[in-house]
C-alpha cells in the first residue's frame, strides 16, 4: 500500500511539473525520483552492454566514464552519471574485438547442449 501511495504522489507531482513547466521537466523529475528510490543494485544485460543503478559511498553529482581492466590495462568501458549517492551506468561487458568470439563460443555451447539433449 505504501509503495502505491508513493507512486501516486510521484505521478501527481510530475503532472504538476508538466502543467507548470514542461513535459521534459516532468520526465526528468520522474527519472530522478525513480533513481532516488533505488536502495540496492539493479543491472540488466542488453546485448554487449549492461545497464544498471547502484549506490555509491559519498554524495556527489557528476558525469563521467566507467573504467574496467582487461588484461591488466584500464580501458573506458562505459558512461556513468552520479546523482547524490546513486550511480546510473552503461558499461560494455567485453571489448568489441572479444565480443564476436564470445558470441561464437556461446552459440557452439548452445548447439552442443541441444545435441546432447536430443540423445
PDB file of C-alpha atoms in Angstrom:
ATOM      1  CA  UNK A   1       0.000   0.000   0.000  1.00  0.00           C
ATOM      2  CA  UNK A   2       2.832   2.372   0.900  1.00  0.00           C
ATOM      3  CA  UNK A   3       4.500   1.866  -2.494  1.00  0.00           C
ATOM      4  CA  UNK A   4       1.245   2.581  -4.297  1.00  0.00           C
ATOM      5  CA  UNK A   5       0.874   5.879  -2.420  1.00  0.00           C
ATOM      6  CA  UNK A   6       4.494   6.732  -3.228  1.00  0.00           C
ATOM      7  CA  UNK A   7       3.981   6.072  -6.949  1.00  0.00           C
ATOM      8  CA  UNK A   8       0.728   8.055  -6.978  1.00  0.00           C
ATOM      9  CA  UNK A   9       2.428  11.001  -5.269  1.00  0.00           C
ATOM     10  CA  UNK A  10       5.277  10.939  -7.795  1.00  0.00           C
ATOM     11  CA  UNK A  11       2.823  10.894 -10.700  1.00  0.00           C
ATOM     12  CA  UNK A  12       0.830  13.794  -9.235  1.00  0.00           C
ATOM     13  CA  UNK A  13       3.989  15.878  -8.789  1.00  0.00           C
ATOM     14  CA  UNK A  14       5.104  15.003 -12.326  1.00  0.00           C
ATOM     15  CA  UNK A  15       1.716  16.155 -13.654  1.00  0.00           C
ATOM     16  CA  UNK A  16       2.064  19.427 -11.731  1.00  0.00           C
ATOM     17  CA  UNK A  17       5.559  19.952 -13.147  1.00  0.00           C
ATOM     18  CA  UNK A  18       4.245  19.152 -16.634  1.00  0.00           C
ATOM     19  CA  UNK A  19       1.434  21.717 -16.312  1.00  0.00           C
ATOM     20  CA  UNK A  20       3.560  24.478 -14.771  1.00  0.00           C
ATOM     21  CA  UNK A  21       6.894  23.909 -16.526  1.00  0.00           C
ATOM     22  CA  UNK A  22       7.100  21.414 -19.416  1.00  0.00           C
ATOM     23  CA  UNK A  23       6.921  17.758 -20.403  1.00  0.00           C
ATOM     24  CA  UNK A  24      10.742  17.301 -20.499  1.00  0.00           C
ATOM     25  CA  UNK A  25      10.988  18.700 -16.963  1.00  0.00           C
ATOM     26  CA  UNK A  26       8.309  16.265 -15.798  1.00  0.00           C
ATOM     27  CA  UNK A  27      10.157  13.352 -17.412  1.00  0.00           C
ATOM     28  CA  UNK A  28      13.427  14.413 -15.764  1.00  0.00           C
ATOM     29  CA  UNK A  29      11.587  14.617 -12.431  1.00  0.00           C
ATOM     30  CA  UNK A  30      10.220  11.079 -12.852  1.00  0.00           C
ATOM     31  CA  UNK A  31      13.631   9.646 -13.805  1.00  0.00           C
ATOM     32  CA  UNK A  32      15.396  11.337 -10.886  1.00  0.00           C
ATOM     33  CA  UNK A  33      12.613  10.309  -8.484  1.00  0.00           C
ATOM     34  CA  UNK A  34      12.845   6.691  -9.660  1.00  0.00           C
ATOM     35  CA  UNK A  35      16.643   6.812  -9.394  1.00  0.00           C
ATOM     36  CA  UNK A  36      16.496   8.138  -5.833  1.00  0.00           C
ATOM     37  CA  UNK A  37      14.086   5.386  -4.749  1.00  0.00           C
ATOM     38  CA  UNK A  38      16.617   2.643  -5.601  1.00  0.00           C
ATOM     39  CA  UNK A  39      18.190   1.073  -2.488  1.00  0.00           C
ATOM     40  CA  UNK A  40      20.076  -1.908  -3.940  1.00  0.00           C
ATOM     41  CA  UNK A  41      21.904  -2.529  -7.229  1.00  0.00           C
ATOM     42  CA  UNK A  42      19.881  -3.442 -10.312  1.00  0.00           C
ATOM     43  CA  UNK A  43      21.557  -4.385 -13.604  1.00  0.00           C
ATOM     44  CA  UNK A  44      20.154  -5.601 -16.932  1.00  0.00           C
ATOM     45  CA  UNK A  45      22.222  -7.048 -19.775  1.00  0.00           C
ATOM     46  CA  UNK A  46      21.323  -5.591 -23.170  1.00  0.00           C
ATOM     47  CA  UNK A  47      23.412  -7.342 -25.786  1.00  0.00           C
ATOM     48  CA  UNK A  48      27.049  -6.398 -25.351  1.00  0.00           C
ATOM     49  CA  UNK A  49      26.219  -3.794 -22.682  1.00  0.00           C
ATOM     50  CA  UNK A  50      24.916  -3.822 -19.150  1.00  0.00           C
ATOM     51  CA  UNK A  51      22.718  -1.029 -17.806  1.00  0.00           C
ATOM     52  CA  UNK A  52      22.278  -0.517 -14.104  1.00  0.00           C
ATOM     53  CA  UNK A  53      21.885   1.542 -10.976  1.00  0.00           C
ATOM     54  CA  UNK A  54      23.900   1.160  -7.782  1.00  0.00           C
ATOM     55  CA  UNK A  55      24.636   3.110  -4.608  1.00  0.00           C
ATOM     56  CA  UNK A  56      27.946   4.868  -4.016  1.00  0.00           C
ATOM     57  CA  UNK A  57      29.682   5.739  -0.737  1.00  0.00           C
ATOM     58  CA  UNK A  58      29.726   9.558  -0.913  1.00  0.00           C
ATOM     59  CA  UNK A  59      27.217  12.112  -2.133  1.00  0.00           C
ATOM     60  CA  UNK A  60      28.162  13.915  -5.350  1.00  0.00           C
ATOM     61  CA  UNK A  61      26.901  14.952  -8.754  1.00  0.00           C
ATOM     62  CA  UNK A  62      28.949  14.414 -11.882  1.00  0.00           C
ATOM     63  CA  UNK A  63      29.144  12.890 -15.314  1.00  0.00           C
ATOM     64  CA  UNK A  64      31.997  10.560 -16.091  1.00  0.00           C
ATOM     65  CA  UNK A  65      33.229   7.385 -17.623  1.00  0.00           C
ATOM     66  CA  UNK A  66      33.481   3.969 -16.017  1.00  0.00           C
ATOM     67  CA  UNK A  67      36.789   2.150 -16.296  1.00  0.00           C
ATOM     68  CA  UNK A  68      37.454  -1.562 -16.283  1.00  0.00           C
ATOM     69  CA  UNK A  69      40.596  -3.654 -16.507  1.00  0.00           C
ATOM     70  CA  UNK A  70      41.102  -6.119 -19.346  1.00  0.00           C
ATOM     71  CA  UNK A  71      44.418  -7.985 -19.243  1.00  0.00           C
ATOM     72  CA  UNK A  72      45.894  -5.514 -16.777  1.00  0.00           C
ATOM     73  CA  UNK A  73      45.115  -2.415 -18.859  1.00  0.00           C
ATOM     74  CA  UNK A  74      42.481   0.079 -17.745  1.00  0.00           C
ATOM     75  CA  UNK A  75      40.096   0.957 -20.557  1.00  0.00           C
ATOM     76  CA  UNK A  76      36.954   3.033 -20.720  1.00  0.00           C
ATOM     77  CA  UNK A  77      34.038   0.624 -20.602  1.00  0.00           C
ATOM     78  CA  UNK A  78      31.066   2.945 -20.361  1.00  0.00           C
ATOM     79  CA  UNK A  79      29.304   6.118 -19.274  1.00  0.00           C
ATOM     80  CA  UNK A  80      28.231   6.936 -15.735  1.00  0.00           C
ATOM     81  CA  UNK A  81      26.048   9.612 -14.150  1.00  0.00           C
ATOM     82  CA  UNK A  82      26.195  10.110 -10.382  1.00  0.00           C
ATOM     83  CA  UNK A  83      23.348  11.912  -8.636  1.00  0.00           C
ATOM     84  CA  UNK A  84      23.836  12.160  -4.889  1.00  0.00           C
ATOM     85  CA  UNK A  85      24.757   8.565  -3.925  1.00  0.00           C
ATOM     86  CA  UNK A  86      23.089   6.877  -6.909  1.00  0.00           C
ATOM     87  CA  UNK A  87      25.111   5.842  -9.924  1.00  0.00           C
ATOM     88  CA  UNK A  88      23.406   5.196 -13.259  1.00  0.00           C
ATOM     89  CA  UNK A  89      25.783   3.497 -15.690  1.00  0.00           C
ATOM     90  CA  UNK A  90      26.011   1.840 -19.064  1.00  0.00           C
ATOM     91  CA  UNK A  91      29.077  -0.382 -19.484  1.00  0.00           C
ATOM     92  CA  UNK A  92      30.378  -2.774 -22.130  1.00  0.00           C
ATOM     93  CA  UNK A  93      30.622  -6.367 -20.946  1.00  0.00           C
ATOM     94  CA  UNK A  94      33.549  -7.137 -23.274  1.00  0.00           C
ATOM     95  CA  UNK A  95      35.723  -5.163 -25.686  1.00  0.00           C
ATOM     96  CA  UNK A  96      34.390  -5.062 -29.238  1.00  0.00           C
ATOM     97  CA  UNK A  97      37.053  -7.395 -30.640  1.00  0.00           C
ATOM     98  CA  UNK A  98      36.334 -10.066 -27.986  1.00  0.00           C
ATOM     99  CA  UNK A  99      32.544  -9.847 -28.319  1.00  0.00           C
ATOM    100  CA  UNK A 100      32.387 -11.729 -31.652  1.00  0.00           C
ATOM    101  CA  UNK A 101      34.498 -14.586 -30.262  1.00  0.00           C
ATOM    102  CA  UNK A 102      32.311 -14.730 -27.156  1.00  0.00           C
ATOM    103  CA  UNK A 103      29.118 -14.898 -29.231  1.00  0.00           C
ATOM    104  CA  UNK A 104      30.611 -17.704 -31.379  1.00  0.00           C
ATOM    105  CA  UNK A 105      31.629 -19.789 -28.355  1.00  0.00           C
ATOM    106  CA  UNK A 106      28.209 -19.210 -26.774  1.00  0.00           C
ATOM    107  CA  UNK A 107      26.474 -20.438 -29.940  1.00  0.00           C
ATOM    108  CA  UNK A 108      28.736 -23.501 -30.065  1.00  0.00           C
ATOM    109  CA  UNK A 109      27.968 -24.331 -26.409  1.00  0.00           C
ATOM    110  CA  UNK A 110      24.246 -23.943 -27.040  1.00  0.00           C
ATOM    111  CA  UNK A 111      24.423 -26.207 -30.117  1.00  0.00           C
ATOM    112  CA  UNK A 112      26.406 -28.829 -28.157  1.00  0.00           C
ATOM    113  CA  UNK A 113      23.846 -28.735 -25.323  1.00  0.00           C
ATOM    114  CA  UNK A 114      20.942 -29.160 -27.747  1.00  0.00           C
ATOM    115  CA  UNK A 115      22.705 -32.028 -29.488  1.00  0.00           C
ATOM    116  CA  UNK A 116      23.338 -33.716 -26.138  1.00  0.00           C
ATOM    117  CA  UNK A 117      19.701 -33.296 -25.072  1.00  0.00           C
ATOM    118  CA  UNK A 118      18.372 -34.896 -28.267  1.00  0.00           C
ATOM    119  CA  UNK A 119      20.002 -38.242 -27.466  1.00  0.00           C
TER     120      UNK A 119
END
